mmCIF file of C-alpha atoms and ligand atoms in Angstrom:
data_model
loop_
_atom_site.group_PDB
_atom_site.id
_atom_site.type_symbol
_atom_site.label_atom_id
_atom_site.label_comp_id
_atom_site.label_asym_id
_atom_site.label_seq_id
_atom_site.Cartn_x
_atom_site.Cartn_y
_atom_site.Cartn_z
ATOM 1 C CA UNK A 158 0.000 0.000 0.000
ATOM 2 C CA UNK A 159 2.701 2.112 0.675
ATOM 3 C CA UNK A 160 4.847 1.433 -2.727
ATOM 4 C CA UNK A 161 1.375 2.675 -4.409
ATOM 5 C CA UNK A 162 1.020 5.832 -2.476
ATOM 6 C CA UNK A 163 4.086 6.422 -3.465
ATOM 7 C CA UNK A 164 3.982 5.859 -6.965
ATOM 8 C CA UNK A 165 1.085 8.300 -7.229
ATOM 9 C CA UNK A 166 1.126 10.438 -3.448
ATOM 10 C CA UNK A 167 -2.242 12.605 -5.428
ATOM 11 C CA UNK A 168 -4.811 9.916 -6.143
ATOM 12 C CA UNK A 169 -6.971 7.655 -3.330
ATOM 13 C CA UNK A 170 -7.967 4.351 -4.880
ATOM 14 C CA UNK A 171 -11.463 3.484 -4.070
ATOM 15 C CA UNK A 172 -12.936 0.514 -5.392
ATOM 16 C CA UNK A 173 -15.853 1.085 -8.675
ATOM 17 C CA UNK A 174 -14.241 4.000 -9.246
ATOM 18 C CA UNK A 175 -11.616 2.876 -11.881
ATOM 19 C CA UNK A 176 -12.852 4.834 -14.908
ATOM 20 C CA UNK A 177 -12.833 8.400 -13.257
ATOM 21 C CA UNK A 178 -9.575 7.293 -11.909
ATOM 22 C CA UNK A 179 -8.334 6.584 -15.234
ATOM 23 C CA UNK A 180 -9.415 9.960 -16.274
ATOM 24 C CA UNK A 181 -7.737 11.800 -13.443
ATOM 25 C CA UNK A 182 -4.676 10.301 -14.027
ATOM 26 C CA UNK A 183 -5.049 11.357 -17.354
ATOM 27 C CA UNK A 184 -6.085 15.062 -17.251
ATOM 28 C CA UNK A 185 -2.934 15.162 -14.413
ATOM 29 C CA UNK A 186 -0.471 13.822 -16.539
ATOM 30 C CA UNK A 187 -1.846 15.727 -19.870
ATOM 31 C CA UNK A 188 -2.177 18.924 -17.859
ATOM 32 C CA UNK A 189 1.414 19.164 -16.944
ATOM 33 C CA UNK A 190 2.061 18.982 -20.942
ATOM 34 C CA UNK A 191 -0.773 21.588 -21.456
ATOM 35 C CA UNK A 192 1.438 24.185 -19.041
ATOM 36 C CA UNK A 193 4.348 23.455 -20.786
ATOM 37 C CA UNK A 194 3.264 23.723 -24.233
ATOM 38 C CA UNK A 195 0.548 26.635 -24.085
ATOM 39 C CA UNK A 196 -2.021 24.393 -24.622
ATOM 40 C CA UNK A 197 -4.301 26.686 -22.119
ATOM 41 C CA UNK A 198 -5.962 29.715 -23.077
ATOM 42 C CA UNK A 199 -7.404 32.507 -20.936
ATOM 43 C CA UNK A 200 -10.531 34.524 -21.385
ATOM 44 C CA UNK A 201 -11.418 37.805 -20.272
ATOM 45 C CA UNK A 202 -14.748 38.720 -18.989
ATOM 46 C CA UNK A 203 -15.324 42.653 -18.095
ATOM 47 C CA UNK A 204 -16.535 44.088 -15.081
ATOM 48 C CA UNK A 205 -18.137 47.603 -15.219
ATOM 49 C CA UNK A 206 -18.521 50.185 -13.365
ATOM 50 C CA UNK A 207 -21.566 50.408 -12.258
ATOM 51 C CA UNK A 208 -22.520 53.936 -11.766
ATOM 52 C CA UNK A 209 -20.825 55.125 -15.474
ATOM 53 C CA UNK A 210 -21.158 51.874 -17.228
ATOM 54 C CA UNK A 211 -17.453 51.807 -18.079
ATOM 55 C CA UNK A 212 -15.426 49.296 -18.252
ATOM 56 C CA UNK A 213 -12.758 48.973 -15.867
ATOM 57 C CA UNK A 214 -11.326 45.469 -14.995
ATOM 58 C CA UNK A 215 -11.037 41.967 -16.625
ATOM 59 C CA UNK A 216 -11.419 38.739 -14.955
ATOM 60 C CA UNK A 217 -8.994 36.225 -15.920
ATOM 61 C CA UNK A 218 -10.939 33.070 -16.264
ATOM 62 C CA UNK A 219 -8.576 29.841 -17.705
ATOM 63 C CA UNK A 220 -9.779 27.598 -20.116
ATOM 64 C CA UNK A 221 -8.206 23.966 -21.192
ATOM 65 C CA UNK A 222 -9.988 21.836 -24.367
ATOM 66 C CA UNK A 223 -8.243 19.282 -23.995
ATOM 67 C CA UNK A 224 -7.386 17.496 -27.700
ATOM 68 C CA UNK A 225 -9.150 14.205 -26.672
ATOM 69 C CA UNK A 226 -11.374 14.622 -24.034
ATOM 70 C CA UNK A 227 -12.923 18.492 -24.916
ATOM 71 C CA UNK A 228 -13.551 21.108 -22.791
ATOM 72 C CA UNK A 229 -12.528 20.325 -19.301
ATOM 73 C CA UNK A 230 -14.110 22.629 -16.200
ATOM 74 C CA UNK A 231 -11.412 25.126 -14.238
ATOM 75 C CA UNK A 232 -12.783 24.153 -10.960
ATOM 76 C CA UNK A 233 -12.122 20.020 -12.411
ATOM 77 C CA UNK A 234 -8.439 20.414 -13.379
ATOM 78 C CA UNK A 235 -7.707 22.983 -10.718
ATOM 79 C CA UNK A 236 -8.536 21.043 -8.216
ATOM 80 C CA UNK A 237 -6.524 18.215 -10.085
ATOM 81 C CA UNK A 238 -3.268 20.288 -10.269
ATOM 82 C CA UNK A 239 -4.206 20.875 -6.470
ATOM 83 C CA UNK A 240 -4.162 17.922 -5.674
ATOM 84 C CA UNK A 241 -1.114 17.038 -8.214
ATOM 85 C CA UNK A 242 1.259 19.412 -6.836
ATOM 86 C CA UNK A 243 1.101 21.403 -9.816
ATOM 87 C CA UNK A 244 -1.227 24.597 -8.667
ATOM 88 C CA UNK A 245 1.725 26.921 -8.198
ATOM 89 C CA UNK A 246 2.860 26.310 -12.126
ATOM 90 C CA UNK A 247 -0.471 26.709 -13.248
ATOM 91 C CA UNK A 248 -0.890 30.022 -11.225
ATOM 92 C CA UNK A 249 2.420 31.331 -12.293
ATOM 93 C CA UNK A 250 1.576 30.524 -16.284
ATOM 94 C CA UNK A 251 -1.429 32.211 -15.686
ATOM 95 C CA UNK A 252 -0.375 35.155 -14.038
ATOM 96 C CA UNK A 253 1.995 35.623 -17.008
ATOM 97 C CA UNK A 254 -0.168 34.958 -19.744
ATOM 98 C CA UNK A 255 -2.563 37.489 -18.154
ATOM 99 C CA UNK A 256 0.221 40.306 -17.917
ATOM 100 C CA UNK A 257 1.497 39.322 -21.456
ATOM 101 C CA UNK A 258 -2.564 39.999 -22.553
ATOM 102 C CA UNK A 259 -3.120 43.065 -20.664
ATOM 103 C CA UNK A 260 0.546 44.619 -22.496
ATOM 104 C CA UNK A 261 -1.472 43.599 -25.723
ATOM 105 C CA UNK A 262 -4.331 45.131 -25.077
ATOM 106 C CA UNK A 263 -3.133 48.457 -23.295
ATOM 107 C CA UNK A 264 -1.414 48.895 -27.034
ATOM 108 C CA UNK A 265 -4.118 48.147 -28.755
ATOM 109 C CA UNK A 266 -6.398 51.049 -26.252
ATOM 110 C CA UNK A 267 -7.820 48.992 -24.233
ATOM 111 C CA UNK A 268 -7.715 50.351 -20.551
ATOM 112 C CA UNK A 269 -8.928 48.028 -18.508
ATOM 113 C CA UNK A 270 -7.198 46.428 -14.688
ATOM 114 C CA UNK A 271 -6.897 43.048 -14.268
ATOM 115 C CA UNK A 272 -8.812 40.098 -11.253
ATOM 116 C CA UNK A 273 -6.684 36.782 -11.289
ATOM 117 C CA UNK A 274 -8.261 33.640 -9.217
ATOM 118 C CA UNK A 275 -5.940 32.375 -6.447
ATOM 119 C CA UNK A 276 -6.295 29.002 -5.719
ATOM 120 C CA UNK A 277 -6.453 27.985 -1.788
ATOM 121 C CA UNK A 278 -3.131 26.558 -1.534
ATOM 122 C CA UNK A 279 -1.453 29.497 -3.360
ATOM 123 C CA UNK A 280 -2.109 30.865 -0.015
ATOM 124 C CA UNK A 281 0.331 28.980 1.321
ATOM 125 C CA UNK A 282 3.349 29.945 -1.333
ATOM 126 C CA UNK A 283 5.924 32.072 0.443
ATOM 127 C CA UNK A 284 7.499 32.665 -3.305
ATOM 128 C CA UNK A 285 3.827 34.022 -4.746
ATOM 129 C CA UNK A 286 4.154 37.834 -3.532
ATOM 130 C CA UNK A 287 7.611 38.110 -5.053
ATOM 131 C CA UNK A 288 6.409 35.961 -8.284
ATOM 132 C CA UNK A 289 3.652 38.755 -9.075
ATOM 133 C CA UNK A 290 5.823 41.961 -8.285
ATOM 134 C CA UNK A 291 8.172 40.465 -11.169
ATOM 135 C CA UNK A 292 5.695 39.204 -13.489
ATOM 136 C CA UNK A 293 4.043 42.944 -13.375
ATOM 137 C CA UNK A 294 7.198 44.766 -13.193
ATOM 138 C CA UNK A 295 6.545 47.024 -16.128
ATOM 139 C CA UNK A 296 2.279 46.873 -15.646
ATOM 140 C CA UNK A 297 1.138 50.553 -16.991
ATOM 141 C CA UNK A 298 -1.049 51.341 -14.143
ATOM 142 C CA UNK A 299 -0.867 51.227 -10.469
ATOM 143 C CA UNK A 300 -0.641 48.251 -8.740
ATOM 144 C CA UNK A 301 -4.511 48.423 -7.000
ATOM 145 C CA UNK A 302 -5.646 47.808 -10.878
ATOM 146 C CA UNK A 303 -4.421 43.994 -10.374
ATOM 147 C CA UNK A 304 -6.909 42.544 -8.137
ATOM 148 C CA UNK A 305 -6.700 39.109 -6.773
ATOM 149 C CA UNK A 306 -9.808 37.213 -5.858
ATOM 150 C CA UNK A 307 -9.549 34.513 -3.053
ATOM 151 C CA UNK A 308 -12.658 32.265 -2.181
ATOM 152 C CA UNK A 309 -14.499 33.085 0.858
ATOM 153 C CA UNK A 310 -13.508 29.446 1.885
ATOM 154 C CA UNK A 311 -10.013 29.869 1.176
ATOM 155 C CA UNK A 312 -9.564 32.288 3.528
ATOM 156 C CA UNK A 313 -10.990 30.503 6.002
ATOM 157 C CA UNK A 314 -9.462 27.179 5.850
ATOM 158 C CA UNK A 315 -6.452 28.559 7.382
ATOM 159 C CA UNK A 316 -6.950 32.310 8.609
ATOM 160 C CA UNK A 317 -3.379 32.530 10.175
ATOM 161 C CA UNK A 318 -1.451 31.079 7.560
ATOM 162 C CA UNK A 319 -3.509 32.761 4.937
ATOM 163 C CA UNK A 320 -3.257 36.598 7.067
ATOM 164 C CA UNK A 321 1.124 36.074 6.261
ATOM 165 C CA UNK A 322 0.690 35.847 2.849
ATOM 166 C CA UNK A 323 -2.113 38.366 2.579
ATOM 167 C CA UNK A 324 -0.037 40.740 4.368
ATOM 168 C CA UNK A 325 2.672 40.259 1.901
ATOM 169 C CA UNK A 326 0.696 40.678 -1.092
ATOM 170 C CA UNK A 327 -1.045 43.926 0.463
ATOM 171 C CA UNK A 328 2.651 45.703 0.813
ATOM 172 C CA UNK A 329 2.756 45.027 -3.077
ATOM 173 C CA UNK A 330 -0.356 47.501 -3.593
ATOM 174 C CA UNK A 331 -3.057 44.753 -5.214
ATOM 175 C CA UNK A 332 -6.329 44.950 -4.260
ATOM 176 C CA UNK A 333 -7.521 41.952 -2.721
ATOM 177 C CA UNK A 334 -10.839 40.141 -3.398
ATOM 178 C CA UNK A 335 -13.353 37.943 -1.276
ATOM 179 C CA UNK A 336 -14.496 35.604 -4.169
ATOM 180 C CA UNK A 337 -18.049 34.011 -4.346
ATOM 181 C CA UNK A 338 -18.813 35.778 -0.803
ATOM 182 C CA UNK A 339 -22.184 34.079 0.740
ATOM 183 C CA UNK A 340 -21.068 30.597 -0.276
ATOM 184 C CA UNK A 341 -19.203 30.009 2.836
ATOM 185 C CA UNK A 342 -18.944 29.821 6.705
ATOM 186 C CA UNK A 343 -17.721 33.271 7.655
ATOM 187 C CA UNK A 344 -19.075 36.269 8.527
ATOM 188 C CA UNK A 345 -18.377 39.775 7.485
ATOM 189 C CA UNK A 346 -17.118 40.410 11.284
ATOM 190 C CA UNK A 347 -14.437 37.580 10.908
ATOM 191 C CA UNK A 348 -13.760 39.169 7.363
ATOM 192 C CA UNK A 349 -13.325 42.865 8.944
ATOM 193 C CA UNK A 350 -10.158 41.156 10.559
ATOM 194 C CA UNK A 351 -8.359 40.314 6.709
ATOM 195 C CA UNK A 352 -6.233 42.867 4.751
ATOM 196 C CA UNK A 353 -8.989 42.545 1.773
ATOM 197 C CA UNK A 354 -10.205 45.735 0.121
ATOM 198 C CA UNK A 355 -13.543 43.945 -2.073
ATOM 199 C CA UNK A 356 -16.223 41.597 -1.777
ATOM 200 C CA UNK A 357 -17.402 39.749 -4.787
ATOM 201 C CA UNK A 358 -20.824 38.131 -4.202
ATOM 202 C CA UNK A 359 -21.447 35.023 -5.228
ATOM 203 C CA UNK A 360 -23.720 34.678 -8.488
ATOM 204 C CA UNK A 361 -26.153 32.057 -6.746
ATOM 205 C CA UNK A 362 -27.212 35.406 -4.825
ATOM 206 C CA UNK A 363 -27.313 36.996 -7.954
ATOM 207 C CA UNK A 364 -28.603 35.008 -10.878
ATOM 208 C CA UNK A 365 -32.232 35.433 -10.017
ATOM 209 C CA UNK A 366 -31.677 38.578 -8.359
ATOM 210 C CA UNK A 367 -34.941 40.182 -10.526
ATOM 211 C CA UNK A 368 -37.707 37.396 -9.041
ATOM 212 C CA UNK A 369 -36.327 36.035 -5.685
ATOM 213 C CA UNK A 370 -37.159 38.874 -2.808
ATOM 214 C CA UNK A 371 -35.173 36.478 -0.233
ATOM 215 C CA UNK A 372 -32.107 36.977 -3.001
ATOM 216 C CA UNK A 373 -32.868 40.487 -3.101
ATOM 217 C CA UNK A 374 -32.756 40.987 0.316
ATOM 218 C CA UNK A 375 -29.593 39.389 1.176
ATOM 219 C CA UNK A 376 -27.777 41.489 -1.578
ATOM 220 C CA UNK A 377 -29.059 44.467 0.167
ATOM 221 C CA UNK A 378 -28.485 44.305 3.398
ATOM 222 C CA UNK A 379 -24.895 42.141 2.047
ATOM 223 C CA UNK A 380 -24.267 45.632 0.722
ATOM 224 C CA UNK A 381 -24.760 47.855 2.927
ATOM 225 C CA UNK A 382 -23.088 46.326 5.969
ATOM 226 C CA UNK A 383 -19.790 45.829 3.311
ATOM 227 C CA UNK A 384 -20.026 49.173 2.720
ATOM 228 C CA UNK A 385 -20.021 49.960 6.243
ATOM 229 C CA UNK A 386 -16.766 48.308 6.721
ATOM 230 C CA UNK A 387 -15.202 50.181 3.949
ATOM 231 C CA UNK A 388 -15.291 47.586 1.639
ATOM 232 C CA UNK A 389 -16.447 48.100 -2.266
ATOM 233 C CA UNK A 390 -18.609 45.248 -3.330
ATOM 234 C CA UNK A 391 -19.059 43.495 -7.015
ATOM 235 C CA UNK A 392 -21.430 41.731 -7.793
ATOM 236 C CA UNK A 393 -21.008 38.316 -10.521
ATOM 237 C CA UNK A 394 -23.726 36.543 -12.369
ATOM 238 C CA UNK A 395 -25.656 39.528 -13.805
ATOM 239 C CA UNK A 396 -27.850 37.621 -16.394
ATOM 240 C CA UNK A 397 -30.760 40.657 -17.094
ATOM 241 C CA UNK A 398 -31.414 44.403 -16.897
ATOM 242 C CA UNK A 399 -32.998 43.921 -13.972
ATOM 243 C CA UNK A 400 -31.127 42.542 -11.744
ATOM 244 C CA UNK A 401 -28.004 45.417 -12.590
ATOM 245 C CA UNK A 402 -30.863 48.102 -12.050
ATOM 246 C CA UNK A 403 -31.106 46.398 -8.937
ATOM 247 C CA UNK A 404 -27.871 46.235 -8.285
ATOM 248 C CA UNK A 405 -26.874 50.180 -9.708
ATOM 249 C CA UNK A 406 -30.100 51.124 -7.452
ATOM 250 C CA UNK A 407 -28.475 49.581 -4.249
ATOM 251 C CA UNK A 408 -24.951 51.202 -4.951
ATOM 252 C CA UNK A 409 -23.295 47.775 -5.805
ATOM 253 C CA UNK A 410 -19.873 49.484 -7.147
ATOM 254 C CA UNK A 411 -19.227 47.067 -9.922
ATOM 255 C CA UNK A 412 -21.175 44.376 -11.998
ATOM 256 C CA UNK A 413 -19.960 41.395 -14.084
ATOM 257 C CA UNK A 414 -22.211 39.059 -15.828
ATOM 258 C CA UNK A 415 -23.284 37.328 -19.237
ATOM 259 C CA UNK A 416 -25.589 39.937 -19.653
ATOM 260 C CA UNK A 417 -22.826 42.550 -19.462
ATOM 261 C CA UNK A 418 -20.536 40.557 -21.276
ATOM 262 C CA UNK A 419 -19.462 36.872 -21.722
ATOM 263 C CA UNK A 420 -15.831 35.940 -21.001
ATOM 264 C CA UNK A 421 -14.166 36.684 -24.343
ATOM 265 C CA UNK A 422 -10.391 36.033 -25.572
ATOM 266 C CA UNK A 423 -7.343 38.270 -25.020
ATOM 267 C CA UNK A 424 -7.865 39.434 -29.065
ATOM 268 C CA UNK A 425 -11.624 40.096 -28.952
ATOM 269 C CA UNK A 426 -11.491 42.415 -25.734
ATOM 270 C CA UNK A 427 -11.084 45.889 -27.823
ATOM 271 C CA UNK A 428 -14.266 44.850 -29.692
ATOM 272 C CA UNK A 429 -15.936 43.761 -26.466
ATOM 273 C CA UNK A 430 -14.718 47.185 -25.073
ATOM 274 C CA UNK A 431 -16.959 49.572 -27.735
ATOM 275 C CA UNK A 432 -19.375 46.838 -27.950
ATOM 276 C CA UNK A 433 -20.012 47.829 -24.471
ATOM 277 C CA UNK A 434 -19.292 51.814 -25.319
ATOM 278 C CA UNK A 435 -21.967 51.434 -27.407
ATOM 279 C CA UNK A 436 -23.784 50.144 -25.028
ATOM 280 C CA UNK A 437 -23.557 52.815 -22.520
ATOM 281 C CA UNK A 438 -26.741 54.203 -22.458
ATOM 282 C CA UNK A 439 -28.769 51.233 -21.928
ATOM 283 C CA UNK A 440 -26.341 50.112 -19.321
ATOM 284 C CA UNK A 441 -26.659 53.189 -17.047
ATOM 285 C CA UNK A 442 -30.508 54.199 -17.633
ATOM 286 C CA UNK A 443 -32.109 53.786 -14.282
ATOM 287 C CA UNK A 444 -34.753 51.902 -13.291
ATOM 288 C CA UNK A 445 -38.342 53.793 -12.993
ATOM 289 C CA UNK A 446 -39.626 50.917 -10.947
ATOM 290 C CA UNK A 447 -37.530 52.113 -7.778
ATOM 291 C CA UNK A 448 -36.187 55.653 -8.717
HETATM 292 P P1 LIG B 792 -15.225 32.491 -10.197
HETATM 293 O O1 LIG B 792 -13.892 33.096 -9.908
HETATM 294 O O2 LIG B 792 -16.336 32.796 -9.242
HETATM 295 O O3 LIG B 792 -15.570 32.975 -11.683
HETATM 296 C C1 LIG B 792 -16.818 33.345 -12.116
HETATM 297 C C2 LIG B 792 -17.457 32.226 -12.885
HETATM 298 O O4 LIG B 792 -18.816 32.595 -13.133
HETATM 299 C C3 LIG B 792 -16.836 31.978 -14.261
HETATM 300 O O5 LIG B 792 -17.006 30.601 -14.587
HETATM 301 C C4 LIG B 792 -17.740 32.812 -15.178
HETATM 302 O O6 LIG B 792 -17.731 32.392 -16.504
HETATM 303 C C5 LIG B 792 -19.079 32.560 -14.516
HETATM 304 N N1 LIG B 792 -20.059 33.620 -14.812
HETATM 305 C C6 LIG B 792 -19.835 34.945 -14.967
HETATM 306 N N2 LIG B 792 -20.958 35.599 -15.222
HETATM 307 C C7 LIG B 792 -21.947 34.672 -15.233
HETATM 308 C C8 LIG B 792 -23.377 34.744 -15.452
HETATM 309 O O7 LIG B 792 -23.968 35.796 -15.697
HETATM 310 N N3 LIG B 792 -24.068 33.572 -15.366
HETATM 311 C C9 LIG B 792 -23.450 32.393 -15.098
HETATM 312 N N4 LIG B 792 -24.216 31.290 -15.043
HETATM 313 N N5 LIG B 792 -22.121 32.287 -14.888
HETATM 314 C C10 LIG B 792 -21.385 33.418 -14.957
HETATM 315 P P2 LIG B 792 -15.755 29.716 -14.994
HETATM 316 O O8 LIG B 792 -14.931 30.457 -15.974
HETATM 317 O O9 LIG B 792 -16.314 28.382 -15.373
HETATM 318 O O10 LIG B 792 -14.918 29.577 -13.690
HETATM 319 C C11 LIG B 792 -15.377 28.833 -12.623
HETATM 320 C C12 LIG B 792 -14.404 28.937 -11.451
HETATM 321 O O11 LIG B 792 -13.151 28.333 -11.782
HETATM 322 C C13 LIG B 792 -14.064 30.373 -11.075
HETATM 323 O O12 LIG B 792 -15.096 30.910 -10.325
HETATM 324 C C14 LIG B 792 -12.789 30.163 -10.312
HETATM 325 O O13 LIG B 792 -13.046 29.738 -8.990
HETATM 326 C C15 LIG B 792 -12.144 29.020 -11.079
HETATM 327 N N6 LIG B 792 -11.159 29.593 -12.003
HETATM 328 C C16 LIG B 792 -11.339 30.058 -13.256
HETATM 329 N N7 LIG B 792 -10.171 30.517 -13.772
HETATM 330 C C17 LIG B 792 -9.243 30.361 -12.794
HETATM 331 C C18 LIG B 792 -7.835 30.649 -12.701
HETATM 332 O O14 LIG B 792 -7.219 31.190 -13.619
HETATM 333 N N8 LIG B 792 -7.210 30.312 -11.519
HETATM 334 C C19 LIG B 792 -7.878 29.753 -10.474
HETATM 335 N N9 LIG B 792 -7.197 29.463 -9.361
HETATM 336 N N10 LIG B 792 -9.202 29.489 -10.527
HETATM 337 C C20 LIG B 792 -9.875 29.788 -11.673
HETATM 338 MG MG1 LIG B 793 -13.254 34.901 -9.438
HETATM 339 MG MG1 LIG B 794 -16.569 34.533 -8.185
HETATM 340 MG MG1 LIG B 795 -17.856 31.766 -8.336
#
């Protein structure tokens, strides 16, 4: 038993399960390669501003479709370079794919910050602060336009640990995010004691923001009481007018969401960008119902 830990310390057998074994063993192994070789991509989705309508940060979502087996989840072969030992390469290919994008698209007009996903146990990299003040060392705008977004539960696996390493990457001037707030254990008085500047709620809240009052009341008050500890507050999973002229109404300060815009690639964000220009009016008209 203990030669085959050994020979693979990331996978538990457990009998019946030999096919989805296979497969893990399978998207591990090919994932390495896929680091190596650029065979991920990253997409861009926009989050605006939700008073002006602009545009002014892109989350950096990755994507893997994987020559055999298609198009493979983030939260699937995350969680398998977690458990793989291989989170910190992904999260340092990513980080440098997304600055290489952003130089590209700064040239090309676009003026947008950037949000990179952390994983958990990039929490617990000592190297990661220094690893993102060299990987933006010539970023065009000040450092609180990179914004990193760190699950609720995350943080709260391992507050200690995870306060060193927040620390650290609060001297570098990032903004840091509470990602898919709502989904986990903690409460915005255990928050008020982390170095984080945002709160992103999470789009369960969100998607049926315009027909659930229970929803709608939670986003409130959620809100409000961030606001009241200084935090700004975004909200994800915006999927119809109403529920960003709910959101504008209540002071949320920015909005992302497939009715704003879908993820897009690196290349398609300057056409995404007047797209949503365009789209300015309709984005900032308010709502009669509750003016
Ligand atoms: P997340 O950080 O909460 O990202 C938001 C997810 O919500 C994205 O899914 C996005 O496509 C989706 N989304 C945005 N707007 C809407 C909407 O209006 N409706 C619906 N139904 N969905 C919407 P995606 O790209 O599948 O990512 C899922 C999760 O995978 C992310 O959740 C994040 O936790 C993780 N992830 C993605 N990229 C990365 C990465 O580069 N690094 C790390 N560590 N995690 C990542
Ligand atoms: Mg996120
Ligand atoms: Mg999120
Ligand atoms: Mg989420």
């Amino acid at each position: 038993e203990q030669a085959e830990n050994h020979a693979a310390p990331f996978t538990r057998y457990q009998p019946g399960q030999d096919e989805s074994h296979l497969r893990e063993l399978k998207l591990i192994t090919d994932l390495h390669t896929a680091i190596l070789n650029n065979g991920l991509h990253m997409n861009y989705q926009p989050k605006l501003d939700s008073r002006t309508g602009e545009l002014v940060q892109v989350e950096a979502l990755v994507r893997w479709v994987h020559p055999e087996l298609g198009f493979i989840s983030p939260e699937e072969f995350i969680f398998l370079a977690e458990q793989s030992g291989q989170i910190h390469d992904l999260t340092a290919h990513i980080l440098q794919r997304v600055a290489d994008d952003a130089r590209q698209w700064h040239r090309r007009g676009v003026d947008a910050g950037v949000a990179i996903n952390l994983s958990a146990m990039d929490l617990t990299w000592p190297a990661l602060p220094r690893y993102i003040a060299d990987t933006f060392r010539d970023w065009h705008h000040s450092m609180e336009r990179i914004t990193l977004e760190v699950t609720e539960s995350a943080l709260m696996d391992d507050p200690e640990e995870a306060m060193a390493t927040l620390n650290r990457l609060r001297d570098l001037g990032v903004t840091l995010s509470v990602d898919d707030f709502g989904t986990g254990y903690s409460s915005l008085s255990q928050l008020r004691m982390l170095p984080v500047q945002e709160l992103k709620i999470d789009k369960s809240f969100v998607l049926k923001l315009d027909s659930e009052p229970q929803d709608q009341l939670i986003v409130r008050s959620t809100i409000d009481m961030a606001h009241g500890l200084g935090l700004k507050v975004v909200a994800e999973g915006i999927e119809n007018l109403k529920a960003w002229q709910l959101l504008q109404q209540w002071g949320c300060n920015l909005g992302q969401g497939f009715y704003l815009s879908r993820p897009v690639a690196a290349g398609a964000l300057p056409e995404t960008a007047r797209a949503l220009a365009a789209r300015n009016q309709e984005l900032t008209q308010p709502n009669p119902e509750y003016s």
